[in-house]
Short mmCIF file of C-alpha atoms in Angstrom, two decimals:
data_model
loop_
_atom_site.label_atom_id
_atom_site.label_comp_id
_atom_site.label_asym_id
_atom_site.label_seq_id
_atom_site.Cartn_x
_atom_site.Cartn_y
_atom_site.Cartn_z
CA UNK J 1 -125.67 20.87 127.50
CA UNK J 2 -129.28 21.75 128.19
CA UNK J 3 -128.35 25.41 128.81
CA UNK J 4 -127.41 25.94 125.17
CA UNK J 5 -129.57 26.47 122.12
CA UNK J 6 -128.94 26.72 118.39
CA UNK J 7 -125.81 24.61 118.41
CA UNK J 8 -123.94 24.38 115.13
CA UNK J 9 -120.76 22.47 114.45
CA UNK J 10 -118.77 22.32 111.25
CA UNK J 11 -115.30 21.97 109.83
CA UNK J 12 -113.81 25.22 108.67
CA UNK J 13 -110.64 27.32 108.75
CA UNK J 14 -108.17 24.67 107.63
CA UNK J 15 -110.39 21.87 108.95
CA UNK J 16 -110.33 23.05 112.53
CA UNK J 17 -113.43 22.15 114.53
CA UNK J 18 -115.76 25.11 114.91
CA UNK J 19 -118.82 25.21 117.14
CA UNK J 20 -121.37 27.99 117.43
CA UNK J 21 -123.77 28.08 120.37
CA UNK J 22 -126.30 30.55 121.74
CA UNK J 23 -126.68 30.48 125.52
CA UNK J 24 -130.08 30.83 127.13
CA UNK J 25 -129.36 34.46 128.04
CA UNK J 26 -128.60 35.30 124.40
CA UNK J 27 -124.79 35.27 124.33
CA UNK J 28 -123.48 33.82 121.08
CA UNK J 29 -120.32 31.75 121.59
CA UNK J 30 -118.10 30.65 118.71
CA UNK J 31 -115.31 28.27 119.68
CA UNK J 32 -112.53 26.93 117.44
CA UNK J 33 -109.98 24.37 118.59
CA UNK J 34 -106.43 24.98 117.38
CA UNK J 35 -103.92 22.91 119.36
CA UNK J 36 -100.88 24.10 117.39
CA UNK J 37 -99.71 26.48 120.14
CA UNK J 38 -100.47 26.72 123.86
CA UNK J 39 -102.30 30.03 123.39
CA UNK J 40 -105.95 31.04 123.58
CA UNK J 41 -107.26 34.24 122.04
CA UNK J 42 -110.75 35.52 122.78
CA UNK J 43 -112.76 38.39 121.38
CA UNK J 44 -115.87 39.79 123.04
CA UNK J 45 -117.93 41.81 120.57
CA UNK J 46 -120.72 44.18 121.58
CA UNK J 47 -123.26 45.40 119.03
CA UNK J 48 -122.49 49.08 119.59
CA UNK J 49 -119.72 51.38 118.29
CA UNK J 50 -119.72 54.97 117.12
CA UNK J 51 -122.63 54.20 114.79
CA UNK J 52 -124.80 54.19 117.94
CA UNK J 53 -123.75 57.66 119.11
CA UNK J 54 -125.65 60.88 118.63
CA UNK J 55 -123.72 63.75 117.09
CA UNK J 56 -123.73 65.52 120.46
CA UNK J 57 -122.08 62.49 122.11
CA UNK J 58 -119.49 61.75 119.39
CA UNK J 59 -116.51 59.96 120.89
CA UNK J 60 -118.53 58.29 123.64
CA UNK J 61 -117.76 54.69 122.70
CA UNK J 62 -114.05 55.50 122.28
CA UNK J 63 -113.93 57.07 125.74
CA UNK J 64 -115.74 54.07 127.16
CA UNK J 65 -113.19 51.73 125.58
CA UNK J 66 -110.41 53.77 127.13
CA UNK J 67 -111.78 53.52 130.70
CA UNK J 68 -113.59 50.16 130.66
CA UNK J 69 -110.48 48.35 131.90
CA UNK J 70 -109.61 50.93 134.57
CA UNK J 71 -111.80 49.85 137.47
CA UNK J 72 -114.34 47.44 138.97
CA UNK J 73 -115.90 47.45 142.47
CA UNK J 74 -113.07 45.22 143.70
CA UNK J 75 -110.08 46.33 141.58
CA UNK J 76 -108.52 49.64 140.61
CA UNK J 77 -106.58 50.30 137.41
CA UNK J 78 -103.20 49.39 138.88
CA UNK J 79 -104.50 46.13 140.32
CA UNK J 80 -106.12 45.18 137.01
CA UNK J 81 -102.88 45.88 135.15
CA UNK J 82 -100.87 43.89 137.70
CA UNK J 83 -103.27 40.96 137.43
CA UNK J 84 -102.94 40.84 133.65
CA UNK J 85 -99.20 41.39 133.53
CA UNK J 86 -98.47 38.82 136.24
CA UNK J 87 -99.92 36.19 133.90
CA UNK J 88 -98.04 37.46 130.86
CA UNK J 89 -101.42 37.99 129.23
CA UNK J 90 -102.95 40.86 127.27
CA UNK J 91 -106.34 42.49 127.68
CA UNK J 92 -107.70 45.58 126.00
CA UNK J 93 -110.78 47.30 124.62
CA UNK J 94 -111.42 49.16 121.39
CA UNK J 95 -114.27 50.53 119.34
CA UNK J 96 -115.07 50.85 115.65
CA UNK J 97 -117.88 52.40 113.66
CA UNK J 98 -120.00 49.22 113.82
CA UNK J 99 -119.02 47.35 116.99
CA UNK J 100 -117.25 47.48 120.36
CA UNK J 101 -114.52 44.98 121.18
CA UNK J 102 -112.69 43.50 124.16
CA UNK J 103 -109.63 41.36 123.39
CA UNK J 104 -107.96 38.70 125.54
CA UNK J 105 -104.85 36.62 124.86
CA UNK J 106 -103.21 34.23 127.28
CA UNK J 107 -101.64 30.81 127.71
CA UNK J 108 -104.24 28.07 127.95
CA UNK J 109 -103.80 27.37 131.67
CA UNK J 110 -104.61 31.00 132.59
CA UNK J 111 -107.57 31.44 130.28
CA UNK J 112 -110.30 30.72 132.90
CA UNK J 113 -108.85 33.42 135.18
CA UNK J 114 -108.56 35.94 132.36
CA UNK J 115 -112.08 35.22 131.18
CA UNK J 116 -113.38 35.91 134.69
CA UNK J 117 -111.53 39.23 134.78
CA UNK J 118 -112.81 40.22 131.33
CA UNK J 119 -116.37 39.32 132.37
CA UNK J 120 -116.11 41.47 135.50
CA UNK J 121 -114.82 44.44 133.50
CA UNK J 122 -117.55 43.93 130.93
CA UNK J 123 -120.36 43.73 133.46
CA UNK J 124 -119.27 46.02 136.30
CA UNK J 125 -116.98 48.84 135.21
CA UNK J 126 -116.82 51.73 137.68
CA UNK J 127 -115.48 54.41 135.33
CA UNK J 128 -113.30 56.13 137.98
CA UNK J 129 -113.57 59.91 137.71
CA UNK J 130 -109.80 60.42 137.61
CA UNK J 131 -109.42 57.87 134.79
CA UNK J 132 -112.27 59.41 132.81
CA UNK J 133 -110.67 62.84 133.08
CA UNK J 134 -107.24 61.50 132.09
CA UNK J 135 -108.55 59.64 129.05
CA UNK J 136 -110.63 62.65 128.03
CA UNK J 137 -107.48 64.82 128.01
CA UNK J 138 -105.53 62.19 126.07
CA UNK J 139 -108.33 61.94 123.49
CA UNK J 140 -108.39 65.71 122.99
CA UNK J 141 -104.61 65.65 122.51
CA UNK J 142 -105.03 62.93 119.89
CA UNK J 143 -107.70 64.98 118.10
CA UNK J 144 -105.42 68.03 118.04
CA UNK J 145 -102.53 65.92 116.78
CA UNK J 146 -104.65 64.62 113.91
CA UNK J 147 -105.49 68.19 112.91
CA UNK J 148 -101.82 68.65 112.03
CA UNK J 149 -101.73 65.69 109.65
CA UNK J 150 -102.68 66.55 106.04
CA UNK J 151 -103.96 63.07 105.20
CA UNK J 152 -106.22 63.02 108.26
CA UNK J 153 -107.52 66.50 107.47
CA UNK J 154 -108.31 65.51 103.90
CA UNK J 155 -110.08 62.32 104.96
CA UNK J 156 -111.97 64.11 107.74
CA UNK J 157 -113.49 66.66 105.35
CA UNK J 158 -114.19 63.94 102.77
CA UNK J 159 -116.09 61.89 105.37
CA UNK J 160 -118.11 64.94 106.42
CA UNK J 161 -119.04 65.65 102.81
CA UNK J 162 -120.08 62.07 102.04
CA UNK J 163 -122.00 61.24 105.23
CA UNK J 164 -123.39 64.62 106.29
CA UNK J 165 -125.54 63.93 109.40
CA UNK J 166 -124.86 60.19 109.60
CA UNK J 167 -122.56 59.03 112.46
CA UNK J 168 -120.03 57.76 109.91
CA UNK J 169 -119.24 61.42 109.16
CA UNK J 170 -117.30 61.76 112.40
CA UNK J 171 -114.05 60.30 113.68
CA UNK J 172 -114.45 57.62 116.35
CA UNK J 173 -112.51 59.98 118.62
CA UNK J 174 -115.25 62.59 118.37
CA UNK J 175 -114.24 66.25 118.39
CA UNK J 176 -112.97 68.59 121.09
CA UNK J 177 -116.41 70.02 121.84
CA UNK J 178 -118.22 66.70 122.22
CA UNK J 179 -115.42 64.92 124.12
CA UNK J 180 -115.00 67.77 126.62
CA UNK J 181 -118.69 67.47 127.52
CA UNK J 182 -118.89 63.69 127.97
CA UNK J 183 -119.66 62.63 131.55
CA UNK J 184 -119.48 59.48 133.64
CA UNK J 185 -123.26 59.38 133.50
CA UNK J 186 -123.07 59.30 129.68
CA UNK J 187 -120.71 56.32 129.97
CA UNK J 188 -123.01 54.52 132.42
CA UNK J 189 -126.05 55.12 130.23
CA UNK J 190 -124.31 53.90 127.07
CA UNK J 191 -122.94 50.87 128.90
CA UNK J 192 -126.32 50.05 130.41
CA UNK J 193 -127.99 50.32 127.02
CA UNK J 194 -125.70 48.17 124.88
CA UNK J 195 -123.67 45.95 127.21
CA UNK J 196 -126.10 43.11 127.72
CA UNK J 197 -125.88 39.37 127.09
CA UNK J 198 -128.25 39.31 124.15
CA UNK J 199 -126.00 41.84 122.38
CA UNK J 200 -122.73 39.90 122.80
CA UNK J 201 -120.70 37.60 120.60
CA UNK J 202 -117.73 35.80 122.16
CA UNK J 203 -115.18 34.00 120.01
CA UNK J 204 -112.57 31.70 121.57
CA UNK J 205 -109.78 30.15 119.50
CA UNK J 206 -106.84 28.07 120.68
CA UNK J 207 -105.80 24.96 122.59
CA UNK J 208 -109.19 24.24 124.09
CA UNK J 209 -111.97 21.93 122.95
CA UNK J 210 -115.12 23.83 121.92
CA UNK J 211 -117.28 22.16 124.58
CA UNK J 212 -114.87 23.29 127.30
CA UNK J 213 -114.76 26.86 125.95
CA UNK J 214 -118.54 27.08 125.86
CA UNK J 215 -118.84 25.62 129.36
CA UNK J 216 -116.45 28.28 130.68
CA UNK J 217 -118.51 31.10 129.19
CA UNK J 218 -121.65 29.52 130.65
CA UNK J 219 -120.00 29.32 134.08
CA UNK J 220 -118.71 32.90 134.05
CA UNK J 221 -121.52 34.73 132.22
CA UNK J 222 -124.49 32.35 132.23
CA UNK J 223 -126.13 34.12 135.20
CA UNK J 224 -126.14 37.49 133.40
CA UNK J 225 -129.81 38.12 132.69
CA UNK J 226 -130.81 40.31 129.73
CA UNK J 227 -132.92 43.35 130.65
CA UNK J 228 -136.63 43.36 129.98
CA UNK J 229 -136.32 46.32 127.62
CA UNK J 230 -135.43 45.84 123.97
CA UNK J 231 -132.31 47.18 122.33
CA UNK J 232 -132.83 50.66 120.84
CA UNK J 233 -133.81 50.71 117.20
CA UNK J 234 -131.45 53.13 115.48
CA UNK J 235 -133.05 55.71 113.25
CA UNK J 236 -130.14 56.93 111.18
CA UNK J 237 -130.42 59.62 108.50
CA UNK J 238 -130.34 58.51 104.89
CA UNK J 239 -127.08 59.07 103.05
CA UNK J 240 -127.90 60.89 99.82
CA UNK J 241 -125.15 61.30 97.20
CA UNK J 242 -124.26 64.98 96.84
CA UNK J 243 -120.70 65.22 95.47
CA UNK J 244 -118.84 68.44 96.24
CA UNK J 245 -115.31 69.75 96.56
CA UNK J 246 -113.57 70.54 99.85
CA UNK J 247 -110.31 72.47 100.18
CA UNK J 248 -107.92 73.25 103.05
CA UNK J 249 -105.00 75.61 102.52
CA UNK J 250 -101.96 74.46 104.48
CA UNK J 251 -98.26 75.05 103.91
CA UNK J 252 -97.34 71.40 103.49
CA UNK J 253 -94.43 69.69 101.72
CA UNK J 254 -96.93 67.86 99.53
CA UNK J 255 -100.53 68.12 98.46
CA UNK J 256 -103.00 65.43 99.47
CA UNK J 257 -105.53 64.74 96.74
CA UNK J 258 -108.42 62.48 97.65
CA UNK J 259 -111.42 61.34 95.60
CA UNK J 260 -114.29 59.55 97.32
CA UNK J 261 -117.42 57.73 96.16
CA UNK J 262 -120.39 56.55 98.18
CA UNK J 263 -120.20 52.76 97.95
CA UNK J 264 -122.05 49.60 98.97
CA UNK J 265 -122.37 48.15 102.46
CA UNK J 266 -120.98 44.73 103.33
CA UNK J 267 -124.46 43.25 102.90
CA UNK J 268 -124.73 44.35 99.27
CA UNK J 269 -124.28 41.86 96.40
CA UNK J 270 -121.80 44.38 94.97
CA UNK J 271 -119.45 44.11 97.97
CA UNK J 272 -117.14 41.42 96.56
CA UNK J 273 -116.73 43.16 93.19
CA UNK J 274 -115.90 46.46 94.91
CA UNK J 275 -113.30 44.69 97.06
CA UNK J 276 -111.75 43.32 93.87
CA UNK J 277 -111.71 46.74 92.20
CA UNK J 278 -110.09 48.21 95.30
CA UNK J 279 -107.43 45.49 95.21
CA UNK J 280 -106.77 46.05 91.52
CA UNK J 281 -106.57 49.83 91.83
CA UNK J 282 -104.68 50.47 95.03
CA UNK J 283 -103.47 47.39 96.90
CA UNK J 284 -99.71 47.15 96.96
CA UNK J 285 -96.74 47.83 94.71
CA UNK J 286 -98.26 45.99 91.75
CA UNK J 287 -101.55 47.89 91.85
CA UNK J 288 -102.70 49.97 88.89
CA UNK J 289 -102.39 53.32 90.71
CA UNK J 290 -98.88 52.58 92.00
CA UNK J 291 -97.54 51.35 88.67
CA UNK J 292 -99.14 54.02 86.47
CA UNK J 293 -98.95 57.14 88.65
CA UNK J 294 -95.83 56.54 90.73
CA UNK J 295 -93.57 54.19 88.79
CA UNK J 296 -94.31 55.27 85.22
CA UNK J 297 -95.22 58.94 85.64
CA UNK J 298 -93.48 59.85 88.89
CA UNK J 299 -96.46 61.85 90.15
CA UNK J 300 -96.92 60.31 93.57
CA UNK J 301 -94.99 60.15 96.82
CA UNK J 302 -97.73 57.79 97.94
CA UNK J 303 -100.82 56.54 96.16
CA UNK J 304 -103.43 53.98 97.12
CA UNK J 305 -107.12 53.13 97.48
CA UNK J 306 -109.29 51.85 100.29
CA UNK J 307 -112.82 50.52 100.68
CA UNK J 308 -113.65 49.72 104.33
CA UNK J 309 -116.29 47.21 105.35
CA UNK J 310 -119.35 48.96 106.79
CA UNK J 311 -122.84 47.97 107.93
CA UNK J 312 -124.32 51.03 106.24
CA UNK J 313 -123.10 52.54 102.98
CA UNK J 314 -119.32 52.57 102.79
CA UNK J 315 -116.92 54.78 100.86
CA UNK J 316 -114.45 53.99 98.09
CA UNK J 317 -111.46 56.32 98.21
CA UNK J 318 -108.42 56.87 96.00
CA UNK J 319 -105.74 59.27 97.14
CA UNK J 320 -102.32 60.60 96.29
CA UNK J 321 -99.59 62.56 98.02
CA UNK J 322 -97.87 64.63 95.36
CA UNK J 323 -95.58 67.62 94.86
CA UNK J 324 -97.64 70.83 95.17
CA UNK J 325 -96.95 71.82 91.56
CA UNK J 326 -98.53 68.53 90.44
CA UNK J 327 -101.79 69.05 92.35
CA UNK J 328 -104.00 69.69 89.33
CA UNK J 329 -102.62 66.85 87.24
CA UNK J 330 -102.89 64.52 90.23
CA UNK J 331 -106.60 65.25 90.46
CA UNK J 332 -107.09 64.57 86.77
CA UNK J 333 -104.96 61.42 86.82
CA UNK J 334 -106.75 59.85 89.78
CA UNK J 335 -110.11 60.62 88.21
CA UNK J 336 -109.01 59.13 84.89
CA UNK J 337 -107.91 55.87 86.52
CA UNK J 338 -111.25 55.45 88.30
CA UNK J 339 -113.23 56.39 85.19
CA UNK J 340 -111.23 53.83 83.21
CA UNK J 341 -112.82 51.03 85.24
CA UNK J 342 -116.16 51.93 83.72
CA UNK J 343 -114.93 52.80 80.23
CA UNK J 344 -112.59 49.85 79.66
CA UNK J 345 -113.31 46.30 80.74
CA UNK J 346 -110.47 44.64 82.65
CA UNK J 347 -108.57 41.86 80.96
CA UNK J 348 -109.02 38.31 82.22
CA UNK J 349 -105.43 38.39 83.48
CA UNK J 350 -105.96 41.62 85.43
CA UNK J 351 -109.11 40.32 87.11
CA UNK J 352 -107.53 36.98 87.96
CA UNK J 353 -104.46 38.68 89.42
CA UNK J 354 -106.71 40.81 91.63
CA UNK J 355 -108.60 37.72 92.76
CA UNK J 356 -105.38 35.88 93.59
CA UNK J 357 -104.06 38.82 95.59
CA UNK J 358 -107.31 39.46 97.48
CA UNK J 359 -107.96 35.82 98.34
CA UNK J 360 -104.32 35.22 99.25
CA UNK J 361 -104.29 38.15 101.64
CA UNK J 362 -107.64 37.05 103.05
CA UNK J 363 -106.25 33.59 103.81
CA UNK J 364 -103.09 35.03 105.37
CA UNK J 365 -105.29 37.17 107.61
CA UNK J 366 -106.64 34.05 109.33
CA UNK J 367 -103.42 32.38 110.48
CA UNK J 368 -103.23 33.23 114.18
CA UNK J 369 -105.76 32.46 116.88
CA UNK J 370 -106.39 36.17 117.38
CA UNK J 371 -107.01 36.71 113.66
CA UNK J 372 -109.48 33.82 113.48
CA UNK J 373 -111.32 35.04 116.58
CA UNK J 374 -111.51 38.54 115.09
CA UNK J 375 -112.82 37.49 111.68
CA UNK J 376 -115.51 35.10 112.92
CA UNK J 377 -116.76 37.40 115.68
CA UNK J 378 -116.82 40.37 113.34
CA UNK J 379 -118.98 38.56 110.82
CA UNK J 380 -121.34 37.38 113.54
CA UNK J 381 -121.81 40.71 115.33
CA UNK J 382 -122.65 42.59 112.12
CA UNK J 383 -125.24 39.99 111.18
CA UNK J 384 -123.48 38.13 108.37
CA UNK J 385 -122.92 34.92 110.35
CA UNK J 386 -119.91 32.62 110.36
CA UNK J 387 -120.99 31.23 106.98
CA UNK J 388 -119.75 34.46 105.41
CA UNK J 389 -116.17 33.24 105.86
CA UNK J 390 -116.68 30.61 103.16
CA UNK J 391 -119.20 32.61 101.16
CA UNK J 392 -116.89 35.61 100.70
CA UNK J 393 -114.15 33.60 99.00
CA UNK J 394 -116.64 31.86 96.72
CA UNK J 395 -118.30 35.16 95.79
CA UNK J 396 -114.98 36.82 94.96
CA UNK J 397 -113.94 33.88 92.79
CA UNK J 398 -117.23 34.08 90.87
CA UNK J 399 -117.02 37.78 89.92
CA UNK J 400 -116.97 38.14 86.13
CA UNK J 401 -115.34 40.78 83.94
CA UNK J 402 -118.75 42.13 83.00
CA UNK J 403 -119.90 42.27 86.60
CA UNK J 404 -116.78 44.17 87.68
CA UNK J 405 -117.35 46.78 84.99
CA UNK J 406 -121.06 47.09 85.76
CA UNK J 407 -120.33 47.68 89.46
CA UNK J 408 -117.73 50.32 88.57
CA UNK J 409 -120.27 52.13 86.40
CA UNK J 410 -122.86 51.92 89.17
CA UNK J 411 -120.76 53.63 91.85
CA UNK J 412 -117.97 55.63 90.19
CA UNK J 413 -119.99 58.42 88.67
CA UNK J 414 -119.15 61.80 90.20
CA UNK J 415 -116.55 61.93 93.00
CA UNK J 416 -116.27 63.98 96.14
CA UNK J 417 -112.94 65.84 96.03
CA UNK J 418 -110.92 66.63 99.15
CA UNK J 419 -107.70 68.59 98.78
CA UNK J 420 -105.12 69.77 101.31
CA UNK J 421 -102.08 71.72 100.18
CA UNK J 422 -100.32 75.08 99.76
CA UNK J 423 -102.62 78.03 99.16
CA UNK J 424 -101.34 78.89 95.68
CA UNK J 425 -102.08 75.36 94.43
CA UNK J 426 -105.41 74.90 96.23
CA UNK J 427 -106.60 78.26 94.87
CA UNK J 428 -106.14 77.00 91.32
#
């Protein structure tokens, strides 16, 4: 095993054997043996995503994900699809704000062949002109479709208000103007910049011993040399809190009321407490918002909260779909529920219930091979490391009542308001 460095092995994830290795060319490989089913799931993470796009190139990584699997020097899109489907496997690509992802799932016997195909797509995509044009048109259609959805409109304007010039302000799809101007050369340049072995994390989970999984990656990708140039150092604009109100008049059946707060990144010590507050407020039918505003007061068609994990500052959002005549009271009621977290300390029972729900859902999210591969690779590519899997649960369990209230007071000060609804209600 002289070609590997930084080997780590430990027992984790229900005592399954986990091994982390960095190849000489910089690829990080995380392998977990799970012999329960004859399936192997792999995730190939690239340190890229829409966070790495300029405003003028918004939507670039999404377009790349759409065409990455559509051609290599030796295979066209139909041949690639036939190769995957003939094995009963799945292969796809996707992008997020903070990383790019290729996913593979297959029976164990076919995994070497699928890994070779994924490696070829990763290293040598041809971006056929006809496929680029097709995916560009489909993306523009998706953007137009979203502009007809009140929730998406509300969230779009909220994101713009919170993040201003930061890439997080924009949808991963981009907008019509930027997408229509993206070229094959833009795709090649982005691919050449970020798709390199020292910017990859590969996770492999299933009926395969870790040593065998690592040896396969070494065989298929070990000859991929990293370029002599360094990865670009992103210089992203600072995100300064500047709460404001945004309104869109639209003749909808309901008003969408959305309050947003600039919140901590995943690397902040406040992350676990914010996840707990999100769970308490808006996660499920037993959450505070659902019980108080829908069940007891009948104000909401839908009501919830979300706090996504982000490398840079995230956002904490509460929202409600309500009858237009209830628009004003919905705004006040949502604000009151968030303010209450700072004004009134949670009871021990409320905090423990939130912990039980959050940690239970977290455990259930790591049952399948694909879920395990996703979680471990995600932590590794954003710089948290596989140790975060254990650390997160411990940190959540340790959050105190006082800490939860202090975090609420630190972030839930003045909200950004985004409102979409009938003109007569929005005007009020």
